Structures are given as structure tokens and as C-alpha cells.
Coordinates of C-alpha atoms and ligand atoms in Angstrom, one line a residue:
M763 CA 13.3 26.8 2.9
T764 CA 10.5 24.8 4.4
D765 CA 10.0 25.0 8.1
P766 CA 9.2 21.5 9.2
V767 CA 7.5 22.4 12.4
H768 CA 5.2 25.0 10.6
L769 CA 4.4 22.5 7.9
A770 CA 3.7 19.7 10.4
L771 CA 1.3 22.0 12.3
G772 CA -0.4 23.1 9.1
L773 CA -0.9 19.5 8.2
R774 CA -2.3 18.6 11.5
S775 CA -4.8 21.3 11.3
G776 CA -6.0 19.9 8.0
D777 CA -4.3 22.2 5.6
R778 CA -4.4 20.3 2.3
R779 CA -1.5 22.2 0.7
A780 CA 0.7 21.4 3.7
L781 CA -0.2 17.7 3.2
S782 CA 0.7 17.8 -0.6
K783 CA 3.9 19.5 0.2
A784 CA 4.9 17.0 2.9
I785 CA 4.1 14.2 0.5
T786 CA 6.2 15.8 -2.2
L787 CA 9.1 16.1 0.3
V788 CA 8.7 12.5 1.4
E789 CA 8.7 11.3 -2.2
S790 CA 11.6 13.4 -3.2
S791 CA 15.0 11.8 -4.1
R792 CA 16.9 14.9 -3.2
E793 CA 18.8 14.5 0.1
D794 CA 17.9 18.0 1.5
H795 CA 14.2 17.2 0.9
R796 CA 14.5 13.8 2.5
E797 CA 16.1 15.6 5.6
V798 CA 13.2 18.0 5.9
A799 CA 10.7 15.1 5.3
S800 CA 12.2 13.2 8.1
E801 CA 12.0 16.2 10.5
I802 CA 8.3 16.6 9.6
L803 CA 7.6 13.0 10.3
N804 CA 9.3 13.3 13.7
E805 CA 7.5 16.4 14.5
L806 CA 4.1 14.8 13.6
Q807 CA 5.0 11.7 15.6
S808 CA 5.7 13.9 18.7
L809 CA 2.2 15.5 18.3
G810 CA 0.7 12.2 19.3
P811 CA -1.2 9.4 17.5
R812 CA -4.0 9.8 15.1
Q813 CA -5.5 6.8 13.5
G814 CA -7.6 6.5 10.4
M815 CA -8.7 3.3 8.6
R816 CA -6.1 2.3 6.0
M817 CA -7.7 0.4 3.1
G818 CA -5.8 -1.2 0.3
L819 CA -7.5 -1.8 -3.0
S820 CA -6.0 -3.5 -6.0
G821 CA -7.1 -4.7 -9.3
V822 CA -5.9 -5.1 -12.9
P823 CA -6.3 -2.0 -15.2
G824 CA -9.9 -1.8 -16.3
A825 CA -11.3 -3.8 -13.3
G826 CA -13.1 -0.6 -12.3
K827 CA -11.1 0.7 -9.5
S828 CA -11.4 4.4 -10.1
T829 CA -15.2 3.9 -10.7
F830 CA -15.5 2.1 -7.5
I831 CA -13.5 4.5 -5.4
D832 CA -15.5 7.3 -6.9
K833 CA -18.7 5.8 -5.7
L834 CA -17.5 4.4 -2.5
G835 CA -15.9 7.8 -1.7
V836 CA -19.0 9.8 -2.4
F837 CA -21.0 7.3 -0.3
L838 CA -18.6 7.7 2.6
A839 CA -18.5 11.5 2.2
E840 CA -22.2 11.5 2.5
M841 CA -21.9 9.7 5.7
G842 CA -19.8 12.5 7.0
K843 CA -16.4 10.6 6.6
S844 CA -13.3 12.3 5.1
V845 CA -11.6 10.3 2.5
A846 CA -8.0 10.4 1.0
V847 CA -7.1 8.3 -2.0
L848 CA -3.4 7.5 -2.7
T849 CA -3.0 6.0 -6.1
I850 CA 0.3 4.4 -6.9
D851 CA 0.9 4.6 -10.6
P852 CA 3.4 2.0 -11.9
S853 CA 5.2 4.3 -14.3
S854 CA 6.8 2.5 -17.2
P855 CA 10.5 2.2 -16.6
L856 CA 11.0 2.2 -20.5
T857 CA 8.9 5.1 -21.7
G858 CA 8.5 7.1 -18.5
G859 CA 4.8 7.0 -19.2
S860 CA 2.2 5.7 -17.0
I861 CA -0.6 3.1 -17.0
L862 CA -3.1 5.7 -15.8
G863 CA -2.1 8.3 -18.3
D864 CA -4.0 11.7 -18.2
K865 CA -7.3 10.2 -17.8
V866 CA -9.6 12.1 -15.3
R867 CA -10.4 9.6 -12.6
M868 CA -12.8 9.9 -9.7
E869 CA -14.4 13.0 -11.0
R870 CA -17.4 13.2 -8.5
L871 CA -15.2 12.4 -5.5
A872 CA -12.6 15.0 -6.6
R873 CA -15.3 17.7 -6.5
I874 CA -16.2 17.0 -2.9
S875 CA -14.4 19.5 -0.7
G876 CA -12.2 18.0 2.0
T877 CA -11.4 15.0 -0.2
F878 CA -7.7 14.4 -1.1
I879 CA -6.7 12.5 -4.1
R880 CA -3.1 12.0 -5.1
T881 CA -1.3 9.9 -7.7
S882 CA 2.3 8.9 -7.0
P883 CA 4.7 7.4 -9.4
S884 CA 6.1 4.2 -8.1
R885 CA 9.5 5.0 -9.6
N886 CA 10.3 1.6 -10.8
V887 CA 9.9 -0.1 -7.5
L888 CA 8.8 -3.5 -8.2
G889 CA 5.1 -3.8 -7.6
G890 CA 4.5 -0.2 -7.3
V891 CA 4.4 0.4 -3.6
S892 CA 7.5 2.3 -2.8
R893 CA 9.2 2.6 0.6
Y894 CA 7.7 6.0 0.8
S895 CA 4.0 4.9 0.3
R896 CA 3.8 4.0 4.0
D897 CA 4.9 7.5 5.1
C898 CA 2.4 9.1 2.7
V899 CA -0.4 7.0 4.4
F900 CA 0.9 8.1 7.7
L901 CA 0.8 11.8 6.6
C902 CA -2.8 11.4 5.5
E903 CA -3.7 9.9 8.8
Q904 CA -2.0 12.8 10.6
A905 CA -4.0 15.2 8.5
G906 CA -7.1 13.7 10.1
F907 CA -8.6 11.6 7.3
D908 CA -11.1 8.9 8.5
I909 CA -10.3 6.6 5.6
I910 CA -7.2 6.4 3.5
I911 CA -7.6 4.3 0.4
V912 CA -4.3 3.0 -1.1
E913 CA -5.0 2.0 -4.7
T914 CA -2.6 -0.1 -6.5
I915 CA -2.7 -1.6 -10.1
G916 CA -2.5 -5.3 -9.8
V917 CA 0.6 -6.1 -11.7
G918 CA 2.3 -8.7 -9.6
Q919 CA 3.8 -7.9 -6.3
S920 CA 1.8 -4.6 -5.7
E921 CA -1.1 -6.3 -3.9
I922 CA 1.0 -7.9 -1.3
S923 CA 3.0 -4.6 -0.7
A924 CA -0.3 -2.7 -0.4
A925 CA -1.6 -5.2 2.2
E926 CA 1.6 -4.7 4.2
I927 CA 0.8 -1.0 4.8
T928 CA -3.0 -1.2 5.3
D929 CA -5.5 -2.5 7.8
V930 CA -7.9 -4.2 5.3
F931 CA -7.1 -5.3 1.8
I932 CA -9.6 -5.6 -1.0
L933 CA -9.2 -7.2 -4.3
L934 CA -11.5 -5.9 -7.2
I935 CA -12.1 -8.3 -10.0
T936 CA -14.3 -8.6 -12.9
P937 CA -16.7 -11.4 -13.9
L938 CA -14.7 -13.0 -16.7
G939 CA -15.7 -16.5 -17.5
G940 CA -13.7 -19.7 -16.8
D941 CA -12.4 -21.0 -13.6
D942 CA -8.8 -19.8 -14.0
L943 CA -9.2 -17.2 -11.2
Q944 CA -8.0 -14.6 -13.6
G945 CA -4.4 -15.4 -12.8
V946 CA -4.7 -14.2 -9.2
K947 CA -1.7 -15.7 -7.4
R948 CA -2.1 -17.7 -4.2
G949 CA 0.1 -15.1 -2.3
V950 CA -2.5 -12.4 -3.2
M951 CA -5.4 -14.6 -2.2
E952 CA -3.6 -15.1 1.2
V953 CA -3.6 -11.4 1.9
T954 CA -7.1 -10.6 0.7
D955 CA -9.9 -9.7 3.2
L956 CA -12.6 -9.0 0.8
V957 CA -13.0 -9.9 -2.9
L958 CA -15.3 -7.6 -4.8
V959 CA -16.7 -9.0 -8.0
N960 CA -17.4 -5.7 -9.9
K961 CA -19.5 -5.2 -13.0
A962 CA -22.2 -7.4 -11.6
D963 CA -24.7 -5.9 -13.8
G964 CA -26.6 -6.4 -17.2
D965 CA -25.2 -9.4 -19.2
L966 CA -22.4 -9.9 -16.8
L967 CA -24.6 -10.7 -13.7
A968 CA -24.7 -14.5 -14.3
S969 CA -20.9 -14.8 -14.7
A970 CA -20.5 -12.5 -11.8
H971 CA -22.3 -15.1 -9.6
R972 CA -20.2 -17.9 -11.1
T973 CA -17.1 -15.9 -10.4
Q974 CA -18.3 -15.3 -6.8
A975 CA -18.7 -19.0 -6.3
D976 CA -15.4 -19.9 -7.8
Y977 CA -13.6 -17.4 -5.6
S978 CA -15.5 -18.4 -2.5
S979 CA -14.4 -22.0 -2.8
A980 CA -10.8 -21.0 -3.6
L981 CA -10.7 -18.9 -0.5
H982 CA -12.0 -21.7 1.6
L983 CA -9.2 -23.9 0.5
L984 CA -6.8 -21.5 2.2
R985 CA -5.6 -21.9 5.7
R986 CA -7.9 -20.2 8.2
R987 CA -6.4 -17.0 9.5
Q988 CA -6.7 -16.2 13.2
K989 CA -7.4 -12.6 12.4
D990 CA -10.7 -13.3 10.5
P991 CA -14.2 -13.5 12.1
P992 CA -16.3 -16.2 10.8
G993 CA -17.2 -15.9 7.1
F994 CA -14.0 -14.0 6.1
P995 CA -12.3 -13.6 3.7
K996 CA -15.6 -12.9 1.8
V997 CA -16.6 -12.5 -1.9
I998 CA -19.4 -10.1 -2.7
L999 CA -20.9 -8.6 -5.9
V1000 CA -20.9 -4.9 -6.7
S1001 CA -21.6 -2.7 -9.6
A1002 CA -19.5 0.4 -9.4
L1003 CA -21.1 1.8 -12.5
K1004 CA -24.6 1.6 -11.2
G1005 CA -23.5 2.3 -7.6
H1006 CA -24.9 -1.0 -6.4
G1007 CA -23.5 -2.7 -3.3
M1008 CA -21.5 0.3 -1.9
D1009 CA -23.4 0.0 1.4
L1010 CA -22.9 -3.8 1.5
A1011 CA -19.2 -3.4 0.7
W1012 CA -18.8 -0.8 3.4
N1013 CA -20.7 -2.8 6.0
E1014 CA -18.4 -5.7 5.4
I1015 CA -15.3 -3.6 5.6
S1016 CA -16.3 -1.7 8.7
S1017 CA -17.6 -4.7 10.6
L1018 CA -14.4 -6.6 9.8
V1019 CA -12.2 -3.8 11.0
Q1020 CA -14.4 -3.4 14.1
W1021 CA -14.1 -7.0 14.9
R1022 CA -10.4 -7.0 14.6
R1023 CA -10.1 -4.0 16.8
E1024 CA -12.2 -5.6 19.4
H1025 CA -10.2 -8.8 19.4
G1026 CA -6.8 -7.1 19.4
F1027 CA -5.7 -8.2 15.8
W1028 CA -5.8 -4.7 14.5
E1029 CA -3.2 -3.5 17.1
V1030 CA -1.1 -6.6 16.5
S1031 CA -1.0 -6.2 12.8
R1032 CA -0.1 -2.6 13.0
R1033 CA 2.8 -3.4 15.3
E1034 CA 3.9 -6.2 13.0
Q1035 CA 3.8 -3.9 10.0
E1036 CA 5.8 -1.4 11.9
D1037 CA 8.3 -4.0 12.8
R1038 CA 8.7 -5.3 9.3
W1039 CA 9.1 -1.9 7.9
F1040 CA 11.7 -1.0 10.5
H1041 CA 13.8 -4.1 9.7
A1042 CA 13.5 -3.6 5.9
E1043 CA 14.7 0.1 6.4
L1044 CA 17.4 -1.0 8.8
R1045 CA 18.8 -3.5 6.2
R1046 CA 18.6 -0.9 3.5
E1047 CA 20.5 1.6 5.6
L1048 CA 23.2 -0.9 6.7
L1049 CA 23.7 -2.1 3.1
S1050 CA 24.1 1.5 2.0
L1051 CA 26.7 2.2 4.8
V1052 CA 28.6 -0.9 3.9
E1053 CA 28.7 0.0 0.2
Q1054 CA 29.9 3.5 1.0
Q1055 CA 33.0 2.0 2.7
P1056 CA 36.1 2.8 0.6
G1057 CA 36.9 -0.2 -1.7
V1058 CA 33.8 -2.1 -0.9
A1059 CA 31.9 -1.5 -4.0
S1060 CA 34.8 -2.5 -6.2
L1061 CA 35.5 -5.6 -4.0
I1062 CA 31.8 -6.7 -4.4
Q1063 CA 32.2 -6.1 -8.2
L1064 CA 35.4 -8.2 -8.2
L1065 CA 33.9 -11.0 -6.1
K1066 CA 30.8 -11.0 -8.4
E1067 CA 33.0 -11.6 -11.4
D1068 CA 35.0 -14.3 -9.6
V1069 CA 31.7 -16.1 -8.7
A1070 CA 30.4 -15.7 -12.2
S1071 CA 33.5 -17.2 -13.8
G1072 CA 33.6 -20.0 -11.2
R1073 CA 36.9 -19.0 -9.7
I1074 CA 35.5 -19.0 -6.2
S1075 CA 32.3 -20.3 -4.6
Q1076 CA 29.5 -17.9 -3.5
R1077 CA 30.2 -18.9 0.1
A1078 CA 33.9 -18.0 -0.2
A1079 CA 33.1 -14.7 -1.8
L1080 CA 30.7 -13.8 1.1
S1081 CA 33.2 -14.7 3.8
N1082 CA 35.8 -12.7 2.0
L1083 CA 33.5 -9.7 1.9
A1084 CA 32.5 -10.2 5.6
N1085 CA 36.2 -10.4 6.5
R1086 CA 37.0 -7.2 4.8
I1087 CA 34.0 -5.3 6.3
S1088 CA 34.8 -6.5 9.8
K1089 CA 38.3 -5.1 9.5
S1090 CA 36.9 -1.8 8.4
R1091 CA 37.4 1.1 10.9
A1092 CA 33.8 2.1 10.5
F1093 CA 32.4 -1.1 12.1
Ligands
GDP1671 P1 -9.6 1.0 -13.5 O1 -8.6 0.9 -14.6 O2 -9.6 -0.2 -12.6 O3 -9.6 2.2 -12.7 O4 -11.0 0.9 -14.2 P2 -12.2 2.0 -14.5 O5 -12.8 2.5 -13.3 O6 -11.4 3.1 -15.3 O7 -13.2 1.3 -15.3 C1 -12.8 0.6 -16.6 C2 -14.1 0.5 -17.4 O8 -15.0 -0.4 -16.9 C3 -14.8 1.8 -17.6 O9 -15.3 1.8 -19.0 C4 -15.9 1.8 -16.7 O10 -17.1 2.5 -17.1 C5 -16.3 0.3 -16.6 N1 -16.8 -0.1 -15.4 C6 -16.4 0.2 -14.2 N2 -17.3 -0.3 -13.2 C7 -18.3 -0.9 -13.9 C8 -19.4 -1.7 -13.5 O11 -19.8 -1.8 -12.3 N3 -20.2 -2.3 -14.5 C9 -19.9 -2.1 -15.8 N4 -20.7 -2.6 -16.7 N5 -18.8 -1.4 -16.3 C10 -18.0 -0.8 -15.3

């Protein structure tokens, strides 16, 4: 059996195997694993805070995310920074397969000692970011990484969830023609700090410039956010393949984070994220407690059928349920 204290201490001292093991426990659906995971998290919490930069990066498959992370990661490692990459793979609920498949990704970065790269299945959680992703980011931070990149595949909700657990959120897009903004939803634009137009090279350079202009004007239409210094959110051009723009991208990211730190927004945002997460977990726990009460699950089923067949209104069904729960001895 795993000793949580031992594992937590190993993780804090930078032992990568301890980190891997802790992530496996955090992501496990087994009750005994989850108990150990929770002890590890508590132990780490008691050892005091450690903060890294949490960077979210999202983009559709083929946008160049792994090429970009590879180049940026190597660039950062050369600056002496340690990098962890957590990729959330939206496994297909139908086939059990994954979008990423077995493709070798981030080859150069993976060879740099001290780097940590991990792909986690999203286990059918809508949008990919699971309730455990946040704990995994925390574990990497506790293991002492300077920068933790959370990579998600842009398939809907994932960008917003990734932004919810990171300090800075980057959207990677490609210079495809047209002014349709590549189907990027308004909600995603609202959480984006930096748009990177990748593949700004060769024949694609001219359309990359047009895409940059389109996105810049779209971002200007959004309501100004207090947490942004002048000029943000920004759109810049990069070529991950050629390694162009890594320094520029990093300068933008680090100056944004520094500004937010100096102006107190960084702290506020972490606290708000903490709060939201706590409430979401609390709701989940309470709901599961309620559902475990004898007879409640069947009552819910019955009420659902009554509502569906029009026998009672939704409101009546809910008050019926609330009545029953309030009479339960457990509450
Ligand atoms: P991901 O699915 O978002 O991780 O995308 P990949 O990093 O696997 O890249 C998808 C394809 O785009 C690969 O064939 C890359 O070689 C290519 N690619 C990535 N970055 C660039 C770039 O900056 N310029 C060009 N021309 N191609 C790129």
C-alpha cells in the first residue's frame, strides 16, 4: 500500500516517479485510491505553498499544439526553466480510442531531462477537462515545476474549463482563409489572453496576417477586462515548425503574468478559481449524498416519469423531492 506521506515528500523533492504515481491515484476511480490521493493532497498542502505558472493552451486537432509546445518547452528549458505538460485527451466515448492515438508528440522536449509530459484521458467528461485535472496541476506545482502547460483539444467546452484552472490562457489557431473566425465561440474569446496564429510561414504567411487582423478586431469588440494591461488580449504570429516567435510569445505571456501579479489580479483570479472549484465539488458531494438516501433515487426516477408524462409540473416534482429529503434523518 502506498504511504501518502512518503509519496508526498518524494514528490516535493522532485521525484518524477512519485509525481506520476500521485497523478495516477488522483485520476483513479477506485475508492481506496481516491482516499490515498486525498491524503497526499492534504499532506502537500500542509508542506506549504509552491507556485508555478499555469498556462492553458487549446486548439483544434492539427493546429500545431504539440509542435508549438515542443518548441516553446525547449526554449524555456534552455532558459533554465522546468516544464510540465499535461495533455488532456478527449477519449472517444464510443470506441474508447483517442484523438491523439499513439503518435509520438513533443519528441525533443521529451528528451530533456527534468521535463514531465503526461497525457490523461478525459473519461467522457464534457470538454475534456476533468474534475481531477486541477489536482494534477497542483501536483506538478508541488513537484516544483516553473511552468505547467495544460493542453486541451478544442472541441467545445474544453477551452473554458482549461482557462478555469490556469493563470493564462492561449488559443492556437491556423491561418485559414475567410472571416468566419474558424468557428471560435464567443465564450472562448472571452477567456483568451493570447491568440497565436500558428503556421505563419511560407505560402500561409499572407493569410496569417489577415487572420491576425480579423481576430484583433474581434477581440476589440469584446468588453474590456479589468485584469488586462493595455493591448491585451493580443494576437501574434508564430511558426512552431520553424521555431519562429517563441521568444515573442514567451515575452507576451510572461509580461502579462507579471503585470497581473503586480496589480493583484493574479491572486484574485486564483482565489476565485479556488472558490468556484470548492462550490462545484460541494454541489457534487451533496448531490451524491442525497442520491444515496434510501428511496431517493427511485423517487427521482418516478418524479421524472411523472414530469415527462405531464402528470405533475417540474416545480411540484421538485418540491415533492425537497419535502422528502428534508424529512430524511440524514439531514
Ligand atoms: P496538434 O494536433 O495541434 O498537436 O498539431 P501538430 O503539432 O501535430 O501539427 C499538425 C501538423 O501541422 C503537422 O504536420 C505539423 O508538422 C504541422 N505544423 C505544425 N506547426 C506548423 C507551422 O508552424 N508551420 C507549418 N507549415 N506547419 C506546421
